Short mmCIF file of C-alpha atoms in Angstrom, two decimals:
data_model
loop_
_atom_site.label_atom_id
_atom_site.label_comp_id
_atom_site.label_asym_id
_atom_site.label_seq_id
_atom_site.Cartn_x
_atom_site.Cartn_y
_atom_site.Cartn_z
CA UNK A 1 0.00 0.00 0.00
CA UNK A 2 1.43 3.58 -0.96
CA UNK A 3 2.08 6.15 1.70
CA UNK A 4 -0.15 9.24 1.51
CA UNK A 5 2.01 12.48 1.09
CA UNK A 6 0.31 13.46 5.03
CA UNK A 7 2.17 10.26 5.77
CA UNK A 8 5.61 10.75 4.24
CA UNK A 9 5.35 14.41 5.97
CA UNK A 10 4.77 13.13 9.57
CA UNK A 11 7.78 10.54 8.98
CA UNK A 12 9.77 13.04 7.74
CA UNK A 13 8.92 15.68 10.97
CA UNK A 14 9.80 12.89 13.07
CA UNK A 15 12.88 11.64 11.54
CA UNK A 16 14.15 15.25 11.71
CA UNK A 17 12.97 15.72 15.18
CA UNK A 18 14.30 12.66 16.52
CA UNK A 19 17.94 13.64 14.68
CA UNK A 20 17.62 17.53 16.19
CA UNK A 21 17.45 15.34 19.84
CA UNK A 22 19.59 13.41 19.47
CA UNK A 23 22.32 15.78 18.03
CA UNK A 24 21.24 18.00 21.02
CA UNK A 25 21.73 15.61 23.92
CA UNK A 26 25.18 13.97 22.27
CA UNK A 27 26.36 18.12 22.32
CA UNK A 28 25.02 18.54 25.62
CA UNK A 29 26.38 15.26 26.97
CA UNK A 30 29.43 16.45 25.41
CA UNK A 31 29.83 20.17 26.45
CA UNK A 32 29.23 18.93 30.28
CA UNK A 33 31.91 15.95 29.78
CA UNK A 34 34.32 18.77 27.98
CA UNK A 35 34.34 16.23 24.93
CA UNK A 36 34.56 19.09 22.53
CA UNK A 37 36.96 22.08 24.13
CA UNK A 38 40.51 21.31 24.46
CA UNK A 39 41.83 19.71 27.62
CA UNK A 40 45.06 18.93 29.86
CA UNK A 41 45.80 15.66 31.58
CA UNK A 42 47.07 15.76 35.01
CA UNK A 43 47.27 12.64 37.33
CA UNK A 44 47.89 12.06 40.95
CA UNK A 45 48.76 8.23 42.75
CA UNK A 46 46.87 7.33 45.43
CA UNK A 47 46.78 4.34 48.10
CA UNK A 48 43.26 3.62 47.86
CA UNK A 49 40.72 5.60 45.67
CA UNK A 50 37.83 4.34 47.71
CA UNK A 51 35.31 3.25 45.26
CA UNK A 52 36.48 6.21 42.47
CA UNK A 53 35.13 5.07 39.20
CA UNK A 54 35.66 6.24 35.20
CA UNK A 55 33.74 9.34 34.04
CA UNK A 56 33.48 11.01 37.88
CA UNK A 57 33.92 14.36 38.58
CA UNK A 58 36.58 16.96 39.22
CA UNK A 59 35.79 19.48 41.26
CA UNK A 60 38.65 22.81 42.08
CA UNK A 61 37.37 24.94 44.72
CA UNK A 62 33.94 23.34 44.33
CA UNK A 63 33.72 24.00 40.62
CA UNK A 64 33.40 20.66 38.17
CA UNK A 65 36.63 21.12 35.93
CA UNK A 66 36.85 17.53 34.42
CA UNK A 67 36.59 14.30 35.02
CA UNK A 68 38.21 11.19 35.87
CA UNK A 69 39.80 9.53 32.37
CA UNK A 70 41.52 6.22 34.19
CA UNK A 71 42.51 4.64 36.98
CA UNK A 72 45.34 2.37 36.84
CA UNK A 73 46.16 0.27 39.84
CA UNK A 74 50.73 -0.44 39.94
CA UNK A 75 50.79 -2.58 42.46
CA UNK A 76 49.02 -3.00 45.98
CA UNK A 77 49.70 0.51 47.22
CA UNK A 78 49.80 2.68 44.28
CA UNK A 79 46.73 3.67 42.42
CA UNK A 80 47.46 6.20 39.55
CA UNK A 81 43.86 8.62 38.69
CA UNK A 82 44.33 10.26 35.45
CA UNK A 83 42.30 13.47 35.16
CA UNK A 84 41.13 15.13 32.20
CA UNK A 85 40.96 19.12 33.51
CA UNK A 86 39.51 21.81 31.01
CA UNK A 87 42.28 23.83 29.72
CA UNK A 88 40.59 27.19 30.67
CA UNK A 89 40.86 25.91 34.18
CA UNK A 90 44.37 24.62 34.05
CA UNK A 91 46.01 28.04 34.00
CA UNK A 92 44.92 28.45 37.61
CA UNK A 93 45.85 25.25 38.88
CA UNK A 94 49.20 25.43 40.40
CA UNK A 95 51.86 22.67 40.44
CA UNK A 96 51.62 22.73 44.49
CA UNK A 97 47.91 21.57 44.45
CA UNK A 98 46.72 18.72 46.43
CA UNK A 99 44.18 15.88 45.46
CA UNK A 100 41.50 14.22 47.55
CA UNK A 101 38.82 11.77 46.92
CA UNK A 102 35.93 12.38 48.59
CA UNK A 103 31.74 11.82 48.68
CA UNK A 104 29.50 13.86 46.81
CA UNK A 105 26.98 14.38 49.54
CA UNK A 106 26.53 11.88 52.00
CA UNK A 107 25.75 8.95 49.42
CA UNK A 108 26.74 10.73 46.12
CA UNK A 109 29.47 9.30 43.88
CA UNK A 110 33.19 9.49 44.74
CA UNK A 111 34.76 12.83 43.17
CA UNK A 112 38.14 14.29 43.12
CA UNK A 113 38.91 17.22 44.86
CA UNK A 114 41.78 19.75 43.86
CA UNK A 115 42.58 21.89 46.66
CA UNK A 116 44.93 25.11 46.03
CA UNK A 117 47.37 26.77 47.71
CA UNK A 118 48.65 29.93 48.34
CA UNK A 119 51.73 29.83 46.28
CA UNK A 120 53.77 31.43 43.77
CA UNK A 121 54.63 28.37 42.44
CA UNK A 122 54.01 27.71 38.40
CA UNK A 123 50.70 26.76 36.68
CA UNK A 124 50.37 22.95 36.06
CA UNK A 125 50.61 21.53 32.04
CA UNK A 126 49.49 18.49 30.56
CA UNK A 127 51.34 15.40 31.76
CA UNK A 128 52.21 17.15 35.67
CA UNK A 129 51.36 15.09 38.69
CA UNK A 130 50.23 16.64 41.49
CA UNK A 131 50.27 15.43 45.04
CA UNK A 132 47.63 13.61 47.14
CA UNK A 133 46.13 13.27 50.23
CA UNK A 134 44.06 9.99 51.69
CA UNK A 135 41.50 10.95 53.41
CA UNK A 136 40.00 8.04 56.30
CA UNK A 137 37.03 6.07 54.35
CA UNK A 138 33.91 5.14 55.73
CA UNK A 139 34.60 1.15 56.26
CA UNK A 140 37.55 2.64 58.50
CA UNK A 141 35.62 4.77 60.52
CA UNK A 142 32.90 1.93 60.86
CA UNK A 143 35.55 -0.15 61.63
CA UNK A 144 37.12 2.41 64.15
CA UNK A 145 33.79 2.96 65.81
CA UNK A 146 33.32 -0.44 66.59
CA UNK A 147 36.60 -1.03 68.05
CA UNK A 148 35.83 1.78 70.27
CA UNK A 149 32.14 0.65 71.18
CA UNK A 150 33.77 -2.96 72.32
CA UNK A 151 36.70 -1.03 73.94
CA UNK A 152 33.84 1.49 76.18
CA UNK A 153 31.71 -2.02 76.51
CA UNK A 154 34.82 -3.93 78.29
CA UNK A 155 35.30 -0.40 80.48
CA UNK A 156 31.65 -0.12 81.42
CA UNK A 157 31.38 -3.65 82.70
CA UNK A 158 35.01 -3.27 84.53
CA UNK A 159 33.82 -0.26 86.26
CA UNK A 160 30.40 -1.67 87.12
CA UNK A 161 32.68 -4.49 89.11
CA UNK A 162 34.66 -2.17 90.70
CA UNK A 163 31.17 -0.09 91.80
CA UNK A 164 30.19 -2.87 93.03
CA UNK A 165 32.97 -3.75 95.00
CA UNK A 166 33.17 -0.35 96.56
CA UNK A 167 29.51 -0.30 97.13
CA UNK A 168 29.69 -4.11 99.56
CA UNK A 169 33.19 -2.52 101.14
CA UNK A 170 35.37 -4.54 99.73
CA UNK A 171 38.79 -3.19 99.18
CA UNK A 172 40.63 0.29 100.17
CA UNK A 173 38.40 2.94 98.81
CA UNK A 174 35.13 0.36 99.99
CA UNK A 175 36.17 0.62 103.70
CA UNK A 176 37.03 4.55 103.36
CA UNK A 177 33.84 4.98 102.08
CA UNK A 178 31.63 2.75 104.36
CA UNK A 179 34.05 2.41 107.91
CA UNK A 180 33.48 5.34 109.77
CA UNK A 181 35.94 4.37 112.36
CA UNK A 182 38.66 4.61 109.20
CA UNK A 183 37.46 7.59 107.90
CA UNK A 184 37.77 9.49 111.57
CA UNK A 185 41.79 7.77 111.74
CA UNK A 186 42.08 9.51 107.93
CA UNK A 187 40.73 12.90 109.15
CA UNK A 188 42.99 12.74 112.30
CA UNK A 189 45.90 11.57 110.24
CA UNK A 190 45.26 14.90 107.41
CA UNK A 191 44.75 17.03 110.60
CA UNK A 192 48.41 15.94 112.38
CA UNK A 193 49.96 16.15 108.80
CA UNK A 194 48.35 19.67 108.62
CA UNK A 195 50.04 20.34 112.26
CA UNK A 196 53.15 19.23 110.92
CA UNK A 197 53.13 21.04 107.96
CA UNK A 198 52.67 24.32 109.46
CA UNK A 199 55.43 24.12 112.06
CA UNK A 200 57.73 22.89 109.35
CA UNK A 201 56.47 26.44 107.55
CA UNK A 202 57.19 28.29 110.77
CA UNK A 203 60.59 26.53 111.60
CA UNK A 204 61.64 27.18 107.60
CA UNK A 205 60.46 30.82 107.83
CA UNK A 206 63.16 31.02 110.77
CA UNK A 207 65.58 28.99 109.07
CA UNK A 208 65.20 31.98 106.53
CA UNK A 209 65.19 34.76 109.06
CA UNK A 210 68.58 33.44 110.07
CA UNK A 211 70.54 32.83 106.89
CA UNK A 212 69.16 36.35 106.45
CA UNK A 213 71.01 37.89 108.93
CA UNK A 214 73.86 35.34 108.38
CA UNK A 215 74.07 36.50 105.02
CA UNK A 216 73.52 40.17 106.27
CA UNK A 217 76.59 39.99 108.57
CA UNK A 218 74.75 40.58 111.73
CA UNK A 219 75.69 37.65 114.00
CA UNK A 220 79.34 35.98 114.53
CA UNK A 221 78.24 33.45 112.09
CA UNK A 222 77.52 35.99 109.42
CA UNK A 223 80.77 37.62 110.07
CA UNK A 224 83.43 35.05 110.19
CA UNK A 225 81.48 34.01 106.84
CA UNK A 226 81.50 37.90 104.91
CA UNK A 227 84.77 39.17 106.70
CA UNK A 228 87.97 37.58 104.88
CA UNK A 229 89.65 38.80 107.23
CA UNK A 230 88.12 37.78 110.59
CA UNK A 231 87.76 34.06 108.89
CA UNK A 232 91.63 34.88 108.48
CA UNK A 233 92.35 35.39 112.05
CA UNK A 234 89.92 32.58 112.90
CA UNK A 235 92.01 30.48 110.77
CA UNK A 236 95.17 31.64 112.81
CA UNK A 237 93.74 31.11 116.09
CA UNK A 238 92.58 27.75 115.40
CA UNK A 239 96.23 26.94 114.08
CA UNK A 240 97.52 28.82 116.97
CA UNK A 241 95.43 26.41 119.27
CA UNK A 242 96.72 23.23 117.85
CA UNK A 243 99.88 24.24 118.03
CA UNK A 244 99.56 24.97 121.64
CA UNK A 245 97.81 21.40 122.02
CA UNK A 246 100.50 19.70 120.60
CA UNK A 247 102.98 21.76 122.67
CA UNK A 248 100.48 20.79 126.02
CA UNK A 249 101.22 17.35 124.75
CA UNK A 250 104.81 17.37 124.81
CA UNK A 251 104.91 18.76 128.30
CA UNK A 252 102.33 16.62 129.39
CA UNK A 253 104.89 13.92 128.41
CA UNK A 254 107.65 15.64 130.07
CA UNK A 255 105.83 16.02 133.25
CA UNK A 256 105.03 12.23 133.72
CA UNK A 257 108.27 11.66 132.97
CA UNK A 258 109.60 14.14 135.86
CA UNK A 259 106.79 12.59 138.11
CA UNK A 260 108.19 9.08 137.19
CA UNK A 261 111.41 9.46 138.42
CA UNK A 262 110.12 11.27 141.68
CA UNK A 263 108.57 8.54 142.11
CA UNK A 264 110.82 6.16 141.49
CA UNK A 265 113.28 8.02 144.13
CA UNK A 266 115.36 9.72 141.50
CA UNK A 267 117.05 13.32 141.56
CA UNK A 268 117.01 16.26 144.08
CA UNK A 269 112.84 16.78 144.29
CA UNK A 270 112.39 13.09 145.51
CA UNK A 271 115.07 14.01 148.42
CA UNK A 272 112.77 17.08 148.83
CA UNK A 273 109.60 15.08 149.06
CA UNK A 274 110.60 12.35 150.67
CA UNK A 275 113.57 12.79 153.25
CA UNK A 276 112.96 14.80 156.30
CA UNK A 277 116.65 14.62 157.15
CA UNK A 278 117.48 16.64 154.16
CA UNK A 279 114.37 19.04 154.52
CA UNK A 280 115.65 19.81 157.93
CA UNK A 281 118.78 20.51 157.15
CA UNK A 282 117.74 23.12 154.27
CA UNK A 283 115.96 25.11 156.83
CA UNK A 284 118.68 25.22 159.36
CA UNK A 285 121.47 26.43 156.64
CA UNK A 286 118.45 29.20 155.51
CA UNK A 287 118.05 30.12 158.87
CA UNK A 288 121.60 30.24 159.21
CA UNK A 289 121.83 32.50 156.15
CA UNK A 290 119.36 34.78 157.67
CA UNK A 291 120.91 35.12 161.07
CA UNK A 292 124.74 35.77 158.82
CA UNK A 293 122.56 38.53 156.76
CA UNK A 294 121.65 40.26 159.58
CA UNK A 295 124.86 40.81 161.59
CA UNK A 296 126.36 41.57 158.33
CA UNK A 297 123.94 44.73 158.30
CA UNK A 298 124.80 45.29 161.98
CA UNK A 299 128.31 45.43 161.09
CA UNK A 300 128.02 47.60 158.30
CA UNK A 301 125.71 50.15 159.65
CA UNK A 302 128.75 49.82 162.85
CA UNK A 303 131.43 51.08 160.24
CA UNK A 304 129.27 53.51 158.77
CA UNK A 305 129.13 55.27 162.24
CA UNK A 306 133.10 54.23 162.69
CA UNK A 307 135.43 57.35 162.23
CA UNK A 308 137.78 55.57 160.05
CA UNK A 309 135.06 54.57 157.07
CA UNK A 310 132.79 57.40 157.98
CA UNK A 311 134.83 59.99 155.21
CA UNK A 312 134.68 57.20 152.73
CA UNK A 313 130.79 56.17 152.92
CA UNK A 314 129.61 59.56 153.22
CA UNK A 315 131.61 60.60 149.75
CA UNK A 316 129.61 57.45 148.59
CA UNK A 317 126.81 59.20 149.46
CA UNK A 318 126.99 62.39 147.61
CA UNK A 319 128.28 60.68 144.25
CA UNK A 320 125.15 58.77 144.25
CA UNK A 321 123.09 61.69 144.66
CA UNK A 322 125.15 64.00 141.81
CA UNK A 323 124.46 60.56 139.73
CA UNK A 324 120.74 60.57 140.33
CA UNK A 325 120.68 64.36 139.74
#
């Protein structure tokens, strides 16, 4: 059966239509995937992209400016993401730049983040790798969280044993807390150690007041310790002493040895001591002496009055005056 011309019209609206769509969404497709402008590869190695896929997005300061062209895994911990980056954008993206991967939203695809820094350092060209920076994924932190919720769950039930411990008076801090017979020693106990500590404050305050005045110069101490010279003499009289000591000593030694001999009936002291004989003898010749002294003053005071010697003594006389004159 032919096709009317209405027909052949409507196919032909629809095949043009359909074309204008199509051509439309494979140049709007392409404008938002940069297909069409010209662009600059950069890449950046990772340890673990966390789910990062072909054909997401790369954002710079939270603007899309490309997308992810491969991934390449090199061996276990090395993951290189090659980035296709519009070359408009590229001028501005400096060599220093770091690279994240990160969420878009809270269950949004995994994007690439470029973060800039404030640097003077050179724009990046096609071929540069910039560095990168792992962020913690969400397994870990699961992972982390759980670790920690056993870890607080082991804790709790260790502290509810030692609550109840305390609580039925078992232990240390059980009988502090439920003997008040032990808690009245304790208070005693802090009160003496209170006691104690305040005279040791009062006997260090005086222990200050004194190397005050030591160091002041006001006592002996204090002196002998500022005065070179009175530590000098100090010096000299303590050497002075133990010179005399050992001197003391010697005669000390000299002495018994004197005594000895008295004792042992030897030289003119022991004669002295110990015969009478000899003692009375001594006093007779001293008595003797004295009795010979006197007449020999009688007889001289006799020729002094004699006419002979009377001419001679009183010319004695006046040359020991003209002498003392």
């Amino acid at each position: 059966m032919k096709k009317t011309a209405s027909q052949k019209l409507k196919l032909g609206v629809f095949v043009v239509l359909g074309t204008m769509l199509l051509i439309a969404a494979l140049y709007s497709i392409g404008n938002r995937q940069n297909l069409f402008g010209s662009n600059i590869k950069i890449m950046s190695q990772f340890t673990n992209v966390n789910g990062l896929e072909l054909g997401n997005n790369v954002r710079y300061s939270g603007i899309n400016v490309g997308l992810v062209s491969k991934i390449k895994m090199i061996n276990d911990s090395q993951i290189i993401v090659e980035m296709l980056i519009r070359e408009s954008v590229g001028k501005h993206i400096k060599k220093d730049a770091v690279a994240t991967i990160s969420s878009d939203g809270l269950v949004g695809n995994m994007i690439v983040n470029i973060i800039p820094r404030e640097s003077k350092k050179l724009p990046v060209v096609s071929g540069d790798t910039i560095q990168s920076f792992s962020k913690i994924g969400t397994d870990d932190m699961l992972t982390t969280l759980n670790v920690t919720n056993e870890n607080a769950a082991l804790l709790t039930a260790d502290l509810l044993k030692i609550t109840t411990k305390i609580i039925d008076g078992k232990g240390t801090l059980g009988l502090l807390i439920n003997d008040s017979i032990m808690a009245r020693d304790l208070k005693l106990a802090v009160y003496e150690l209170r006691k104690a500590s305040t005279g040791a404050s009062q006997t260090i305050t005086e222990l200050k007041d004194i190397i005050s005045s030591i160091n002041k110069g006001e006592s002996v101490a204090g002196v002998l310790l500022s005065d070179s010279l009175s530590g000098q003499k100090m010096k000299t009289m303590v050497s002075n002493l133990e010179q005399s000591s050992d001197e003391i000593i010697e005669v000390s030694k000299n002495l018994n040895v004197v005594l000895k001999d008295i004792k042992e009936g030897k030289g003119a002291l022991n004669y002295l001591a110990n015969d009478p004989t000899l003692v009375n003898n001594i006093d007779s010749t001293m008595n003797s002496i004295k009795e010979g002294t006197y007449r020999f003053n009688q007889n001289m005071e006799a020729l002094k009055h004699n006419f002979l010697f009377r001419g001679y003594f009183k010319k004695m006389e006046k040359q020991k005056k003209k002498k003392n004159r």
